[in-house]
């Protein structure tokens, strides 16, 4: 029956309501059924798609008279299973459907592997869904729940599935109430109660799970609040949750600020710590990269997050960031500037407090407060030669111009033209020597003009007002032009230096990305970049341990200056040679920081490689134990049973005796093959296989290899095949393993075809069967150990193909898998022809 209104509902997506349980047994299914009753009482068409009662009488009774959609039956490995019938629910088209246990994994053969995907189909059909899930099934909390309870959840679902729900209802009980429900038999059967109370349902576990659920739900509510404020353009702060923003500068006091802010954040559960560093765009030097990296690590170790923002004005940038994250408090340090500098220019901390508005500002004092900050000299950007030339030209240019005018033009009325020429001289001095030489040149030019070009001449006196104005304008213009020219020259130098620094760091980054991240490569590049005598990277294992050299480039002279740059507590750079400028030191610190990151990444890669090796060895050991426990036991059991039968007092006829002897022979052969494969795999993994290559014909190899199965084969071996270069015994094992595998997987009565053909450089042996074949995705892993091609539990460890591939590689051959035309699997063995190397190059006749 299709209810009226189903068509319009399909035009919209259904709404999802989730009852989130803090732990099993808190009553989320009961709460879901309670809501269904309320909705039906309001006239809503509600049906039960799937509800799991787990034998609880109260839950079963709660279903009451609700319409229940029959479940879909699935048979898997002889077991009858029932699942949600999505198609039946969509055909019924109710307004609301109840679907229990959202994280459930569906039986194999279902349309979707998990139930939450079925729920998405129902929502797409315009049907509202009410569902349940426990917090331990959320994927992001799997590790946390395992750490609390010691149980790894096998059924999980993405957090976003629940976050996207229209409504989330938390279903919770106190640990005492839940344990009492469990003890009364309201959750599990009586035989499970004692074990549950002493393990998963310990009071500490339940308390922790309850807190995890509350914090996760608080995050979801916080996301909703953020979206609401953005959608409604609300810029004011809503203090729904404690967020502490700490402003870090990269200075020594920042560690004190971060730790103080962390203690403040710990006072309230669920508080967040956010550190913000402002990169000013006013051209002033920023904090050393190594200091910022250290403070970032400190913040992250305290479970905070580190953020870097750009801003022309540091206080405004800090407050804008705090408002953007809905912060409740900003932690700043007392200014390091002296009192007179604060009185003249103000301080960032005071400005942050003025701009904060409703956000609290916590001012932290520290050892560096008001100790003063050294202002870097701007004079040092010009070379020594330019400075000397500037001061010389500041004296020579006015004198030279005065001499020139004394010879060529002594008319006092030409003051305006003389002013322009002297102004050009002042600009030239500014271009050479910068601001201060230009100002000195302007003053000297003023004196010369006053002495030679204004009445009365020969005296430093000016009688006419227009001359006074001209001279004053000259000094002001000369000083202004000199300042602008000097600033432009310095900015040009800074731009060149910044480009050089960027190129240097880019070169280092390219080296790291290209894999050139060894300690030797880093110190060598640093040595070449800065033209030093020696660069040494040193490391130590403990704080007070001795520094030991890790890598060295160059040779230090006894008279060279040593500069030490700390990377972190365990590594440092020692540079011998010229004294580094402050700007160069910042680049070196960036080098050091990058070097530290590169070395850490290398150590992590090495640890990951070692872990993968151990993991592979552990997986191999586990698979071997599991396989050996079954596959070796089976033939041994058959042999034991046959021997017991032969040695018993029961009189056996010849037919029974022969059957028992055949059983012993077959089982012994199986044991031999299993042990041979295990020994071969061990030899391959330890690299102890040493092939003896010689000229050989395939007639020496193939007939011997296939002899045990010759009755089940179709053999096509041309007599005129060229010779190959191989180890006859090992190649025979390769072919035998492939033929054995093909015969085992071929249908009864279907022959396995073994053929050979020649190409220009190799001989190809094909073993083709008409079995079920192998999917393309399995062909990538079928040569790995312990990989069986089906689940029939055949007599083998899944080593045949792995051994065949390993032995083939040892003799210079290759094994690949192809599909057999008409169905089945073809194994192709490619063996080099005599006189052709494994890579296809023709050589001598000797193998």
PDB file of C-alpha atoms in Angstrom, residues 457-638:
ATOM      1  CA  UNK A 457      78.344  87.616  -0.105  1.00  0.00           C
ATOM      2  CA  UNK A 458      81.257  86.361   1.936  1.00  0.00           C
ATOM      3  CA  UNK A 459      79.104  86.245   5.064  1.00  0.00           C
ATOM      4  CA  UNK A 460      76.669  83.759   6.570  1.00  0.00           C
ATOM      5  CA  UNK A 461      73.914  86.324   6.504  1.00  0.00           C
ATOM      6  CA  UNK A 462      70.734  86.506   4.396  1.00  0.00           C
ATOM      7  CA  UNK A 463      69.047  89.880   3.906  1.00  0.00           C
ATOM      8  CA  UNK A 464      66.288  89.204   1.402  1.00  0.00           C
ATOM      9  CA  UNK A 465      63.222  87.216   2.531  1.00  0.00           C
ATOM     10  CA  UNK A 466      62.969  85.408  -0.804  1.00  0.00           C
ATOM     11  CA  UNK A 467      66.517  84.059  -0.313  1.00  0.00           C
ATOM     12  CA  UNK A 468      65.608  82.810   3.144  1.00  0.00           C
ATOM     13  CA  UNK A 469      62.594  80.983   1.715  1.00  0.00           C
ATOM     14  CA  UNK A 470      64.631  79.507  -1.142  1.00  0.00           C
ATOM     15  CA  UNK A 471      67.308  78.211   1.202  1.00  0.00           C
ATOM     16  CA  UNK A 472      64.745  76.747   3.635  1.00  0.00           C
ATOM     17  CA  UNK A 473      62.888  75.004   0.834  1.00  0.00           C
ATOM     18  CA  UNK A 474      66.201  73.702  -0.444  1.00  0.00           C
ATOM     19  CA  UNK A 475      67.103  72.099   2.884  1.00  0.00           C
ATOM     20  CA  UNK A 476      63.642  70.560   3.342  1.00  0.00           C
ATOM     21  CA  UNK A 477      63.498  69.208  -0.222  1.00  0.00           C
ATOM     22  CA  UNK A 478      67.079  67.937  -0.054  1.00  0.00           C
ATOM     23  CA  UNK A 479      66.432  66.123   3.231  1.00  0.00           C
ATOM     24  CA  UNK A 480      63.133  64.661   1.981  1.00  0.00           C
ATOM     25  CA  UNK A 481      64.571  63.495  -1.335  1.00  0.00           C
ATOM     26  CA  UNK A 482      67.601  62.036   0.431  1.00  0.00           C
ATOM     27  CA  UNK A 483      65.347  60.098   2.825  1.00  0.00           C
ATOM     28  CA  UNK A 484      63.175  58.741   0.014  1.00  0.00           C
ATOM     29  CA  UNK A 485      66.168  57.787  -2.121  1.00  0.00           C
ATOM     30  CA  UNK A 486      67.887  56.188   0.859  1.00  0.00           C
ATOM     31  CA  UNK A 487      64.726  54.237   1.749  1.00  0.00           C
ATOM     32  CA  UNK A 488      64.310  53.056  -1.842  1.00  0.00           C
ATOM     33  CA  UNK A 489      67.960  51.954  -1.963  1.00  0.00           C
ATOM     34  CA  UNK A 490      67.593  50.037   1.297  1.00  0.00           C
ATOM     35  CA  UNK A 491      64.357  48.420   0.175  1.00  0.00           C
ATOM     36  CA  UNK A 492      66.107  47.340  -3.025  1.00  0.00           C
ATOM     37  CA  UNK A 493      68.903  45.783  -1.016  1.00  0.00           C
ATOM     38  CA  UNK A 494      66.379  44.073   1.241  1.00  0.00           C
ATOM     39  CA  UNK A 495      64.505  42.774  -1.799  1.00  0.00           C
ATOM     40  CA  UNK A 496      67.696  41.331  -3.277  1.00  0.00           C
ATOM     41  CA  UNK A 497      68.550  39.778   0.072  1.00  0.00           C
ATOM     42  CA  UNK A 498      65.041  38.362   0.481  1.00  0.00           C
ATOM     43  CA  UNK A 499      65.191  36.901  -3.014  1.00  0.00           C
ATOM     44  CA  UNK A 500      68.548  35.333  -2.243  1.00  0.00           C
ATOM     45  CA  UNK A 501      67.236  33.920   1.016  1.00  0.00           C
ATOM     46  CA  UNK A 502      64.126  32.583  -0.697  1.00  0.00           C
ATOM     47  CA  UNK A 503      66.246  30.996  -3.434  1.00  0.00           C
ATOM     48  CA  UNK A 504      68.479  29.430  -0.814  1.00  0.00           C
ATOM     49  CA  UNK A 505      65.566  27.970   1.134  1.00  0.00           C
ATOM     50  CA  UNK A 506      63.870  26.863  -2.098  1.00  0.00           C
ATOM     51  CA  UNK A 507      67.044  25.028  -3.078  1.00  0.00           C
ATOM     52  CA  UNK A 508      67.051  23.295   0.299  1.00  0.00           C
ATOM     53  CA  UNK A 509      63.373  22.389  -0.070  1.00  0.00           C
ATOM     54  CA  UNK A 510      63.989  20.950  -3.531  1.00  0.00           C
ATOM     55  CA  UNK A 511      66.859  18.919  -2.134  1.00  0.00           C
ATOM     56  CA  UNK A 512      64.641  17.562   0.631  1.00  0.00           C
ATOM     57  CA  UNK A 513      61.771  16.771  -1.753  1.00  0.00           C
ATOM     58  CA  UNK A 514      64.142  15.029  -4.171  1.00  0.00           C
ATOM     59  CA  UNK A 515      65.386  12.768  -1.390  1.00  0.00           C
ATOM     60  CA  UNK A 516      68.660  14.607  -0.756  1.00  0.00           C
ATOM     61  CA  UNK A 517      67.944  14.811   2.944  1.00  0.00           C
ATOM     62  CA  UNK A 518      71.031  13.149   4.356  1.00  0.00           C
ATOM     63  CA  UNK A 519      72.913  15.035   7.038  1.00  0.00           C
ATOM     64  CA  UNK A 520      75.973  15.236   4.789  1.00  0.00           C
ATOM     65  CA  UNK A 521      73.993  16.806   1.925  1.00  0.00           C
ATOM     66  CA  UNK A 522      72.438  19.426   4.208  1.00  0.00           C
ATOM     67  CA  UNK A 523      75.695  20.619   5.803  1.00  0.00           C
ATOM     68  CA  UNK A 524      77.442  20.571   2.410  1.00  0.00           C
ATOM     69  CA  UNK A 525      74.753  22.808   0.899  1.00  0.00           C
ATOM     70  CA  UNK A 526      74.870  25.141   3.900  1.00  0.00           C
ATOM     71  CA  UNK A 527      78.657  25.385   3.639  1.00  0.00           C
ATOM     72  CA  UNK A 528      78.563  26.235  -0.065  1.00  0.00           C
ATOM     73  CA  UNK A 529      75.714  28.737   0.309  1.00  0.00           C
ATOM     74  CA  UNK A 530      77.407  30.914   2.945  1.00  0.00           C
ATOM     75  CA  UNK A 531      81.048  30.334   1.961  1.00  0.00           C
ATOM     76  CA  UNK A 532      82.084  29.089   5.417  1.00  0.00           C
ATOM     77  CA  UNK A 533      85.223  27.209   6.428  1.00  0.00           C
ATOM     78  CA  UNK A 534      83.362  24.379   8.125  1.00  0.00           C
ATOM     79  CA  UNK A 535      79.769  23.423   8.980  1.00  0.00           C
ATOM     80  CA  UNK A 536      79.187  20.677  11.512  1.00  0.00           C
ATOM     81  CA  UNK A 537      75.907  19.084  12.532  1.00  0.00           C
ATOM     82  CA  UNK A 538      76.084  17.733  16.073  1.00  0.00           C
ATOM     83  CA  UNK A 539      73.639  15.663  18.134  1.00  0.00           C
ATOM     84  CA  UNK A 540      73.303  14.350  21.669  1.00  0.00           C
ATOM     85  CA  UNK A 541      71.117  11.742  23.291  1.00  0.00           C
ATOM     86  CA  UNK A 542      70.356  13.507  26.580  1.00  0.00           C
ATOM     87  CA  UNK A 543      70.241  17.088  27.819  1.00  0.00           C
ATOM     88  CA  UNK A 544      73.646  17.019  29.554  1.00  0.00           C
ATOM     89  CA  UNK A 545      75.289  14.495  27.239  1.00  0.00           C
ATOM     90  CA  UNK A 546      78.285  15.324  25.104  1.00  0.00           C
ATOM     91  CA  UNK A 547      77.686  16.724  21.621  1.00  0.00           C
ATOM     92  CA  UNK A 548      78.783  14.245  18.941  1.00  0.00           C
ATOM     93  CA  UNK A 549      79.320  15.159  15.243  1.00  0.00           C
ATOM     94  CA  UNK A 550      76.778  13.702  12.829  1.00  0.00           C
ATOM     95  CA  UNK A 551      78.026  15.259   9.588  1.00  0.00           C
ATOM     96  CA  UNK A 552      80.803  17.698   8.652  1.00  0.00           C
ATOM     97  CA  UNK A 553      81.531  19.765   5.537  1.00  0.00           C
ATOM     98  CA  UNK A 554      84.790  21.709   5.063  1.00  0.00           C
ATOM     99  CA  UNK A 555      87.742  22.225   7.416  1.00  0.00           C
ATOM    100  CA  UNK A 556      87.880  24.883  10.119  1.00  0.00           C
ATOM    101  CA  UNK A 557      90.891  27.140  10.542  1.00  0.00           C
ATOM    102  CA  UNK A 558      92.226  27.762  14.026  1.00  0.00           C
ATOM    103  CA  UNK A 559      91.516  31.488  13.774  1.00  0.00           C
ATOM    104  CA  UNK A 560      87.993  31.216  12.372  1.00  0.00           C
ATOM    105  CA  UNK A 561      84.930  32.406  14.287  1.00  0.00           C
ATOM    106  CA  UNK A 562      82.489  29.748  15.555  1.00  0.00           C
ATOM    107  CA  UNK A 563      78.736  30.365  15.466  1.00  0.00           C
ATOM    108  CA  UNK A 564      76.362  27.923  17.163  1.00  0.00           C
ATOM    109  CA  UNK A 565      72.754  27.623  15.971  1.00  0.00           C
ATOM    110  CA  UNK A 566      70.427  25.393  18.022  1.00  0.00           C
ATOM    111  CA  UNK A 567      67.952  23.269  16.062  1.00  0.00           C
ATOM    112  CA  UNK A 568      66.353  21.644  19.103  1.00  0.00           C
ATOM    113  CA  UNK A 569      67.446  20.172  22.417  1.00  0.00           C
ATOM    114  CA  UNK A 570      69.152  17.269  20.696  1.00  0.00           C
ATOM    115  CA  UNK A 571      70.733  18.875  17.602  1.00  0.00           C
ATOM    116  CA  UNK A 572      72.703  21.973  16.698  1.00  0.00           C
ATOM    117  CA  UNK A 573      74.735  23.485  13.865  1.00  0.00           C
ATOM    118  CA  UNK A 574      78.298  24.742  14.452  1.00  0.00           C
ATOM    119  CA  UNK A 575      79.557  27.109  11.739  1.00  0.00           C
ATOM    120  CA  UNK A 576      83.206  28.125  11.445  1.00  0.00           C
ATOM    121  CA  UNK A 577      84.251  31.065   9.278  1.00  0.00           C
ATOM    122  CA  UNK A 578      83.170  34.661   8.920  1.00  0.00           C
ATOM    123  CA  UNK A 579      80.859  36.218  11.490  1.00  0.00           C
ATOM    124  CA  UNK A 580      77.294  36.033  10.231  1.00  0.00           C
ATOM    125  CA  UNK A 581      75.073  39.072   9.912  1.00  0.00           C
ATOM    126  CA  UNK A 582      71.784  39.042  11.749  1.00  0.00           C
ATOM    127  CA  UNK A 583      69.811  38.460   8.546  1.00  0.00           C
ATOM    128  CA  UNK A 584      72.141  35.621   7.540  1.00  0.00           C
ATOM    129  CA  UNK A 585      71.684  34.054  10.943  1.00  0.00           C
ATOM    130  CA  UNK A 586      67.918  34.000  10.440  1.00  0.00           C
ATOM    131  CA  UNK A 587      68.390  32.092   7.180  1.00  0.00           C
ATOM    132  CA  UNK A 588      70.775  29.687   8.912  1.00  0.00           C
ATOM    133  CA  UNK A 589      68.163  29.121  11.609  1.00  0.00           C
ATOM    134  CA  UNK A 590      65.634  28.370   8.886  1.00  0.00           C
ATOM    135  CA  UNK A 591      68.177  25.962   7.386  1.00  0.00           C
ATOM    136  CA  UNK A 592      68.582  24.343  10.777  1.00  0.00           C
ATOM    137  CA  UNK A 593      64.845  24.055  11.306  1.00  0.00           C
ATOM    138  CA  UNK A 594      64.428  22.503   7.852  1.00  0.00           C
ATOM    139  CA  UNK A 595      67.352  20.181   8.519  1.00  0.00           C
ATOM    140  CA  UNK A 596      65.778  19.053  11.778  1.00  0.00           C
ATOM    141  CA  UNK A 597      62.471  18.336  10.031  1.00  0.00           C
ATOM    142  CA  UNK A 598      64.231  16.456   7.233  1.00  0.00           C
ATOM    143  CA  UNK A 599      66.213  14.320   9.659  1.00  0.00           C
ATOM    144  CA  UNK A 600      63.102  13.610  11.727  1.00  0.00           C
ATOM    145  CA  UNK A 601      61.263  12.537   8.584  1.00  0.00           C
ATOM    146  CA  UNK A 602      64.169  10.281   7.656  1.00  0.00           C
ATOM    147  CA  UNK A 603      64.154   8.712  11.125  1.00  0.00           C
ATOM    148  CA  UNK A 604      60.390   8.227  10.885  1.00  0.00           C
ATOM    149  CA  UNK A 605      60.774   6.584   7.460  1.00  0.00           C
ATOM    150  CA  UNK A 606      63.431   4.265   8.831  1.00  0.00           C
ATOM    151  CA  UNK A 607      61.240   3.399  11.810  1.00  0.00           C
ATOM    152  CA  UNK A 608      58.266   2.853   9.501  1.00  0.00           C
ATOM    153  CA  UNK A 609      60.344   0.591   7.255  1.00  0.00           C
ATOM    154  CA  UNK A 610      61.524  -1.389  10.273  1.00  0.00           C
ATOM    155  CA  UNK A 611      57.960  -1.573  11.562  1.00  0.00           C
ATOM    156  CA  UNK A 612      56.725  -2.792   8.153  1.00  0.00           C
ATOM    157  CA  UNK A 613      59.426  -5.451   8.145  1.00  0.00           C
ATOM    158  CA  UNK A 614      58.438  -6.577  11.624  1.00  0.00           C
ATOM    159  CA  UNK A 615      54.762  -6.436  10.685  1.00  0.00           C
ATOM    160  CA  UNK A 616      55.412  -8.519   7.576  1.00  0.00           C
ATOM    161  CA  UNK A 617      57.436 -11.025   9.601  1.00  0.00           C
ATOM    162  CA  UNK A 618      54.719 -11.170  12.257  1.00  0.00           C
ATOM    163  CA  UNK A 619      52.015 -11.598   9.622  1.00  0.00           C
ATOM    164  CA  UNK A 620      54.032 -14.351   7.961  1.00  0.00           C
ATOM    165  CA  UNK A 621      54.605 -16.076  11.303  1.00  0.00           C
ATOM    166  CA  UNK A 622      50.918 -15.812  12.240  1.00  0.00           C
ATOM    167  CA  UNK A 623      49.762 -17.075   8.860  1.00  0.00           C
ATOM    168  CA  UNK A 624      52.313 -19.873   8.971  1.00  0.00           C
ATOM    169  CA  UNK A 625      51.217 -21.007  12.428  1.00  0.00           C
ATOM    170  CA  UNK A 626      47.562 -20.852  11.460  1.00  0.00           C
ATOM    171  CA  UNK A 627      48.135 -22.728   8.221  1.00  0.00           C
ATOM    172  CA  UNK A 628      50.531 -25.293   9.637  1.00  0.00           C
ATOM    173  CA  UNK A 629      48.168 -26.057  12.506  1.00  0.00           C
ATOM    174  CA  UNK A 630      45.588 -27.182   9.938  1.00  0.00           C
ATOM    175  CA  UNK A 631      47.366 -28.252   6.758  1.00  0.00           C
ATOM    176  CA  UNK A 632      50.115 -30.297   8.396  1.00  0.00           C
ATOM    177  CA  UNK A 633      47.721 -31.811  10.906  1.00  0.00           C
ATOM    178  CA  UNK A 634      45.355 -33.101   8.177  1.00  0.00           C
ATOM    179  CA  UNK A 635      47.783 -35.488   6.408  1.00  0.00           C
ATOM    180  CA  UNK A 636      49.303 -36.502   9.738  1.00  0.00           C
ATOM    181  CA  UNK A 637      45.862 -37.408  11.043  1.00  0.00           C
ATOM    182  CA  UNK A 638      45.182 -39.450   7.901  1.00  0.00           C
TER     183      UNK A 638
END
